Amino acid sequence: MRKQKSIFENIDWLLVGLYIVFVLMGWLNIYAAVYNEEHRNIFDMSQNYGRQMLWIGTSLVIGLAILVIDGKFYAAFSYPTYLVVMLILLVVLVIARDVQGARSWIEIGNFKLQPSEFAKFATNMALAKYLSSLGIRMEDMKTKITAGLIILFPMTLVLLQNDTGSALVFISFIFVLYREGLSQNVLIFGFFAGVLFILALMVPNTILLGVIGGLGLLAYFLLRKTRKNLMAILAITALSAGVVFSVDYAFHKILQPHQRERIEVLLGKRSDPKGAGYNVNQSLIAIGSGGLSGKGFLQGTQTKYDFVPEQSTDFIFCTVGEEWGFIGTSVVILLFLALLYRIVFIAERQRSQYTRIYAYGVASIIFFHLMINVGMAIGLAPVIGIPLPFFSYGGSSLWGFTVLLFVLIKLDSYRMYILR
Amino acid sequence: MYNPGSGQRFVILSIFTAVVIIFLIRLFYIQVINESYSVSATNNVLRYITDYPARGMIYDRKGKIIAYNQAVYDLMVIPKQVKDLDTAEFCRLLDLSRDAFLDKMKKASTFSKMKASIFEKQISAETFASFQEKLYKFQGFFVQPRTLRKYPNNTAAHVLGYIGEVNDELIAKNPYYRQGDYIGISGIEQSYELELRGRRGVRIVMVDVFNREKGSYKNGAYDTIAIAGQNLVATLDAELQAYGEKLLQNKVGSLVAIEPQTGEILAMISSPGYDPNLLVGRVRSKNYAYLLRDPLKPLFNRAMQAYYPPGSTFKLTNALAALQEGLIHTGTTFPHSFVVGSKSVKCHPHPPIALEGAIQYSCNPYFCNTFRTFIDNRKYGSSEKGYRLWREYQMSFGIGKKIGVDMPHELKGLIPSVEFYDKYYGSGRWRASTIYSLGIGQGELGINPMQMANIICIIANKGFYYTPHVIKQIGGKANLTRNLAEKHYSMVDAKNFDIIQDGMQRVVEAGTARIARFDSVTICGKTGTAQNPHGKDHSLFVAFAPRENPKIAIAVMVENAGYGATWAAPIASLMMEKYFNDSIKRHELEERMFNGYLLPLENKNPEIPSGSIKDSSQVKPKARGNGTTALLENRRNKR
């Protein structure tokens, strides 16, 4: 093992470049979203865009710091980091005040931090550390359970903070487990469970159960009647029926009223453009009115004049859509796709299993955020408040993603030297 | 190293790609294909704010303002923005009770919490002045200036008319008007609505989600600027008008004065009138209902809508027609009676007279004979043909037709057609002796004071008239909206008017209207006493002066006042004196006119018994009080 000659040696500049592009685009769009005549200065600290500049500046410092620290540190300190963050999450649960229904903020004077943004990073580290340990095989039940616990513990804590959106992000680690050998059946079953969930809400249960039973019988007659097939048919039918039954319970007992409403709006069961459907409706209007090439920088009216709520945070994509049009939105989405491809490419070129798992974790988290955030803005996902990575206004979120990405960049820069 | 290979990588990247492709398709649909979002965005953010132009002002012929706009203020409220309101002080400033306040607040909230609605309409400038200082304390309230019409002289209500909010029917008919707009409903306000109203402007502003203005849309490229209404100069002499109204106070009647050489209406009065300011603003509907219930019908413009029998004043046009046809001449005399069957029309004793004297003494038999000479004249072949021509002559004097005054609701009056008499008596079964009373202005004639004054203009001008009008200038330029410079000729040549004017001069100098004389002005006049089946005769006087270069032609009608010389002639004379001299020397006469109280004591409106006329399909009894039906009834009683 030898020392790096420079901290910038082997840095993946493409990743850094994408990061800079995203952050700057985000900043300009935050400026456009809350721009008003009284505060024209993009550095005005009383406005979100001014403060975002501060977050960007500090993020760059954090990024640089991460690059300076010896790469061995991250793998080594995975578990301690995880433990510390979990501890903070617990503390937050006790001391945090209610902010719009969620208890997820730590306040130190004027400074507010959302630890759940860092929980994703810490969990990713711990998961990578665990799965890359010697003698760990995905096939083992023990591995599955331990990995599951590593993910579910922070997820539960965040859920208890009433921050459903951030909690759901932990589901994305299923991609990591799949990459590391978890059966594809999990993905397939997950997909069908999702479809069933939606169907259960749309179609009366009796009909749905009838169809499931019918499909089971059809499979029974069509497939060869081996013992294995019979077992599979029976298991799948029973599981499907179980999902259908549990959906009703989950939907009415576990979900909160506003969450139920949002899902109903999404499924078209409820039309309420002034109430529960207001956000989505206004968001669609803002994006839809952008047309092919958009209204132009600072020319958007829907976001600027507050028709779209949370226009600088969760609904920042509306500003992109309104002012830059379809050209703008497709460029942003394709850039994200490029980022994801690059991260997966980086993952696959690692000799270090830790780095590979970590990289997949990063890709999964970013993908999940993109899917939910953009999906909700264009009416394809329920309204779940999670930020668009690098774009949305907010210090915790930007810091969180910066740490996530720059640790990957640092780990990747060691790809030539070591095998961990 | 455990690496399960590229299978999983492929699946994961496929899922990423699939989601992105779905997003791109969806975005392409909502941004490029579906247009409805752009429309919604526009509706979200654009507000169309109407700029109301100031209505044009009206001046009298001497430049005195007779109608202008008074600033009032609508107090607006946006309920959602009302915060920390000191209700007690607020109510004190507006002189509101607490309950009224709560009531209004509730109304506004029901309409919309986000949008502005009217909290209190038309706050006066005085209230506003004290309120404005404290306005900053009352968050959520703001003030929108509006204008109200003000008529500073409190006169000429029938001429000026009034304005009111447009109704749904009008909005449906005329696309210019919107809910809440004002429109002229009668008088000048109605007939010159187009000129007075100006053009409404629209400002398009962008608003945010709280309806707060955020600036103009595309820098005002689509705004239209409000254009103020044009100022009008009326032909009225406000002082003369006010004087005339005072002369006619406590009398039912009407007066029209016209400048013969231009057709400009100097005064137009219908009594009883009302203060035009009664029909302005918040009190309008209440006052309107009150005026409508008044049995003396103050809203009714007698000057243009009443049907009066012209009485003896009609002898003038009757004679003029005969003169033009060569049927009589200056020296023509007739027997001193006119006998029809068992009845005869007689006259008070006077020396044997020719045409001039007949006018001077208002000799009834003379004009009945003249009428018969015309109608039954052999040269026309039949009485019907004679009457048809005679009627044409009368109509050329503006009788029985609208003369086109630039005011709404002019009625054409009545002069029966041949067909009417054919139907009433049977074809070929009537002749001059059947309808002789037309010759002396009684019978089935209905003429309004405007038409009477116009006839006098024709006589003064020796043969023609200009369309009488009340507006001479629009926006500083001559009124070209109507054909006001055109001379309308009667069928009688100028030379035939001299003898009539001679007779009229004699009327004032030595005849029935000596009371009308003043100074050395040469006045030509004619009294009339129109029979009225419902009570005392109507007192009537028409005149113009001076005879050479006539400056004023006037017709005065005082209902139920007896002889023309008793009331109508002095009033007309005083009007002339006022117009010429600007002051009155005959104070005693003036006082008598001011103080004359001629209103029916019980103030009861004479009802016309319905069904008293069996065959009236040709006659549409439009006018009230002194309508056609009454005249016909009168005619039958005399037979």
PDB file of N, CA, C and O in Angstrom, chain B residues 484-515:
ATOM      1  N   LEU B 484     -78.454  68.935 -37.312  1.00  0.00           N
ATOM      2  CA  LEU B 484     -79.026  70.098 -36.640  1.00  0.00           C
ATOM      3  C   LEU B 484     -78.982  71.369 -37.471  1.00  0.00           C
ATOM      4  O   LEU B 484     -79.681  72.325 -37.184  1.00  0.00           O
ATOM      5  N   ALA B 485     -78.173  71.379 -38.520  1.00  0.00           N
ATOM      6  CA  ALA B 485     -78.028  72.611 -39.308  1.00  0.00           C
ATOM      7  C   ALA B 485     -79.023  72.662 -40.456  1.00  0.00           C
ATOM      8  O   ALA B 485     -79.105  73.657 -41.169  1.00  0.00           O
ATOM      9  N   GLU B 486     -79.781  71.578 -40.620  1.00  0.00           N
ATOM     10  CA  GLU B 486     -80.693  71.530 -41.771  1.00  0.00           C
ATOM     11  C   GLU B 486     -81.986  72.272 -41.476  1.00  0.00           C
ATOM     12  O   GLU B 486     -82.574  72.133 -40.407  1.00  0.00           O
ATOM     13  N   LYS B 487     -82.426  73.088 -42.467  1.00  0.00           N
ATOM     14  CA  LYS B 487     -83.712  73.760 -42.313  1.00  0.00           C
ATOM     15  C   LYS B 487     -84.807  72.816 -42.775  1.00  0.00           C
ATOM     16  O   LYS B 487     -84.734  72.236 -43.849  1.00  0.00           O
ATOM     17  N   HIS B 488     -85.812  72.678 -41.930  1.00  0.00           N
ATOM     18  CA  HIS B 488     -86.956  71.855 -42.326  1.00  0.00           C
ATOM     19  C   HIS B 488     -88.079  72.821 -42.699  1.00  0.00           C
ATOM     20  O   HIS B 488     -88.541  73.569 -41.853  1.00  0.00           O
ATOM     21  N   TYR B 489     -88.490  72.764 -43.961  1.00  0.00           N
ATOM     22  CA  TYR B 489     -89.495  73.719 -44.413  1.00  0.00           C
ATOM     23  C   TYR B 489     -90.891  73.173 -44.241  1.00  0.00           C
ATOM     24  O   TYR B 489     -91.161  72.002 -44.468  1.00  0.00           O
ATOM     25  N   SER B 490     -91.781  74.053 -43.841  1.00  0.00           N
ATOM     26  CA  SER B 490     -93.190  73.700 -43.849  1.00  0.00           C
ATOM     27  C   SER B 490     -93.694  73.882 -45.277  1.00  0.00           C
ATOM     28  O   SER B 490     -92.968  74.341 -46.150  1.00  0.00           O
ATOM     29  N   MET B 491     -94.949  73.540 -45.554  1.00  0.00           N
ATOM     30  CA  MET B 491     -95.480  73.646 -46.905  1.00  0.00           C
ATOM     31  C   MET B 491     -95.972  75.056 -47.229  1.00  0.00           C
ATOM     32  O   MET B 491     -96.526  75.285 -48.290  1.00  0.00           O
ATOM     33  N   VAL B 492     -95.756  75.970 -46.270  1.00  0.00           N
ATOM     34  CA  VAL B 492     -96.289  77.325 -46.468  1.00  0.00           C
ATOM     35  C   VAL B 492     -95.149  78.284 -46.817  1.00  0.00           C
ATOM     36  O   VAL B 492     -94.087  78.260 -46.183  1.00  0.00           O
ATOM     37  N   ASP B 493     -95.390  79.096 -47.843  1.00  0.00           N
ATOM     38  CA  ASP B 493     -94.359  80.040 -48.286  1.00  0.00           C
ATOM     39  C   ASP B 493     -94.187  81.184 -47.291  1.00  0.00           C
ATOM     40  O   ASP B 493     -95.120  81.567 -46.590  1.00  0.00           O
ATOM     41  N   ALA B 494     -93.017  81.783 -47.338  1.00  0.00           N
ATOM     42  CA  ALA B 494     -92.662  82.834 -46.379  1.00  0.00           C
ATOM     43  C   ALA B 494     -93.646  84.010 -46.429  1.00  0.00           C
ATOM     44  O   ALA B 494     -94.022  84.566 -45.393  1.00  0.00           O
ATOM     45  N   LYS B 495     -94.107  84.355 -47.631  1.00  0.00           N
ATOM     46  CA  LYS B 495     -94.946  85.544 -47.764  1.00  0.00           C
ATOM     47  C   LYS B 495     -96.256  85.420 -46.994  1.00  0.00           C
ATOM     48  O   LYS B 495     -96.835  86.417 -46.569  1.00  0.00           O
ATOM     49  N   ASN B 496     -96.730  84.220 -46.784  1.00  0.00           N
ATOM     50  CA  ASN B 496     -98.001  84.029 -46.098  1.00  0.00           C
ATOM     51  C   ASN B 496     -97.910  84.199 -44.592  1.00  0.00           C
ATOM     52  O   ASN B 496     -98.922  84.181 -43.896  1.00  0.00           O
ATOM     53  N   PHE B 497     -96.694  84.331 -44.079  1.00  0.00           N
ATOM     54  CA  PHE B 497     -96.547  84.416 -42.625  1.00  0.00           C
ATOM     55  C   PHE B 497     -96.752  85.822 -42.077  1.00  0.00           C
ATOM     56  O   PHE B 497     -97.041  85.980 -40.904  1.00  0.00           O
ATOM     57  N   ASP B 498     -96.565  86.813 -42.993  1.00  0.00           N
ATOM     58  CA  ASP B 498     -96.642  88.203 -42.513  1.00  0.00           C
ATOM     59  C   ASP B 498     -97.978  88.503 -41.853  1.00  0.00           C
ATOM     60  O   ASP B 498     -98.033  89.047 -40.752  1.00  0.00           O
ATOM     61  N   ILE B 499     -99.056  88.128 -42.514  1.00  0.00           N
ATOM     62  CA  ILE B 499    -100.366  88.445 -41.984  1.00  0.00           C
ATOM     63  C   ILE B 499    -100.623  87.736 -40.645  1.00  0.00           C
ATOM     64  O   ILE B 499    -101.233  88.286 -39.736  1.00  0.00           O
ATOM     65  N   ILE B 500    -100.065  86.495 -40.544  1.00  0.00           N
ATOM     66  CA  ILE B 500    -100.219  85.757 -39.285  1.00  0.00           C
ATOM     67  C   ILE B 500     -99.451  86.480 -38.166  1.00  0.00           C
ATOM     68  O   ILE B 500     -99.954  86.659 -37.052  1.00  0.00           O
ATOM     69  N   GLN B 501     -98.224  86.904 -38.516  1.00  0.00           N
ATOM     70  CA  GLN B 501     -97.433  87.628 -37.509  1.00  0.00           C
ATOM     71  C   GLN B 501     -98.127  88.943 -37.128  1.00  0.00           C
ATOM     72  O   GLN B 501     -98.130  89.318 -35.946  1.00  0.00           O
ATOM     73  N   ASP B 502     -98.729  89.608 -38.143  1.00  0.00           N
ATOM     74  CA  ASP B 502     -99.486  90.819 -37.840  1.00  0.00           C
ATOM     75  C   ASP B 502    -100.550  90.520 -36.791  1.00  0.00           C
ATOM     76  O   ASP B 502    -100.684  91.235 -35.790  1.00  0.00           O
ATOM     77  N   GLY B 503    -101.300  89.443 -37.053  1.00  0.00           N
ATOM     78  CA  GLY B 503    -102.377  89.076 -36.130  1.00  0.00           C
ATOM     79  C   GLY B 503    -101.836  88.768 -34.749  1.00  0.00           C
ATOM     80  O   GLY B 503    -102.384  89.205 -33.727  1.00  0.00           O
ATOM     81  N   MET B 504    -100.732  88.040 -34.699  1.00  0.00           N
ATOM     82  CA  MET B 504    -100.152  87.663 -33.404  1.00  0.00           C
ATOM     83  C   MET B 504     -99.652  88.884 -32.657  1.00  0.00           C
ATOM     84  O   MET B 504     -99.739  88.952 -31.422  1.00  0.00           O
ATOM     85  N   GLN B 505     -99.123  89.839 -33.404  1.00  0.00           N
ATOM     86  CA  GLN B 505     -98.662  91.073 -32.756  1.00  0.00           C
ATOM     87  C   GLN B 505     -99.854  91.806 -32.151  1.00  0.00           C
ATOM     88  O   GLN B 505     -99.781  92.336 -31.048  1.00  0.00           O
ATOM     89  N   ARG B 506    -100.969  91.794 -32.902  1.00  0.00           N
ATOM     90  CA  ARG B 506    -102.180  92.440 -32.412  1.00  0.00           C
ATOM     91  C   ARG B 506    -102.691  91.753 -31.136  1.00  0.00           C
ATOM     92  O   ARG B 506    -103.233  92.405 -30.257  1.00  0.00           O
ATOM     93  N   VAL B 507    -102.509  90.412 -31.084  1.00  0.00           N
ATOM     94  CA  VAL B 507    -102.970  89.665 -29.906  1.00  0.00           C
ATOM     95  C   VAL B 507    -102.354  90.252 -28.645  1.00  0.00           C
ATOM     96  O   VAL B 507    -103.016  90.457 -27.626  1.00  0.00           O
ATOM     97  N   VAL B 508    -101.052  90.558 -28.734  1.00  0.00           N
ATOM     98  CA  VAL B 508    -100.357  91.059 -27.551  1.00  0.00           C
ATOM     99  C   VAL B 508    -100.610  92.551 -27.356  1.00  0.00           C
ATOM    100  O   VAL B 508    -100.770  93.027 -26.239  1.00  0.00           O
ATOM    101  N   GLU B 509    -100.697  93.236 -28.467  1.00  0.00           N
ATOM    102  CA  GLU B 509    -100.834  94.692 -28.323  1.00  0.00           C
ATOM    103  C   GLU B 509    -102.253  95.116 -28.008  1.00  0.00           C
ATOM    104  O   GLU B 509    -102.469  96.050 -27.255  1.00  0.00           O
ATOM    105  N   ALA B 510    -103.218  94.418 -28.607  1.00  0.00           N
ATOM    106  CA  ALA B 510    -104.592  94.874 -28.409  1.00  0.00           C
ATOM    107  C   ALA B 510    -105.573  93.740 -28.273  1.00  0.00           C
ATOM    108  O   ALA B 510    -106.768  93.963 -28.298  1.00  0.00           O
ATOM    109  N   GLY B 511    -105.094  92.488 -28.168  1.00  0.00           N
ATOM    110  CA  GLY B 511    -106.015  91.369 -28.165  1.00  0.00           C
ATOM    111  C   GLY B 511    -106.105  90.684 -26.819  1.00  0.00           C
ATOM    112  O   GLY B 511    -106.113  91.337 -25.761  1.00  0.00           O
ATOM    113  N   THR B 512    -106.085  89.343 -26.829  1.00  0.00           N
ATOM    114  CA  THR B 512    -106.330  88.571 -25.622  1.00  0.00           C
ATOM    115  C   THR B 512    -105.142  88.531 -24.673  1.00  0.00           C
ATOM    116  O   THR B 512    -105.283  88.164 -23.522  1.00  0.00           O
ATOM    117  N   ALA B 513    -103.949  88.889 -25.185  1.00  0.00           N
ATOM    118  CA  ALA B 513    -102.760  88.700 -24.341  1.00  0.00           C
ATOM    119  C   ALA B 513    -102.032  90.000 -24.062  1.00  0.00           C
ATOM    120  O   ALA B 513    -100.808  90.063 -24.055  1.00  0.00           O
ATOM    121  N   ARG B 514    -102.798  91.020 -23.794  1.00  0.00           N
ATOM    122  CA  ARG B 514    -102.169  92.311 -23.518  1.00  0.00           C
ATOM    123  C   ARG B 514    -101.278  92.247 -22.279  1.00  0.00           C
ATOM    124  O   ARG B 514    -100.330  93.001 -22.128  1.00  0.00           O
ATOM    125  N   ILE B 515    -101.595  91.336 -21.436  1.00  0.00           N
ATOM    126  CA  ILE B 515    -100.823  91.198 -20.188  1.00  0.00           C
ATOM    127  C   ILE B 515     -99.358  90.838 -20.445  1.00  0.00           C
ATOM    128  O   ILE B 515     -98.475  91.035 -19.606  1.00  0.00           O
TER     129      ILE B 515
END
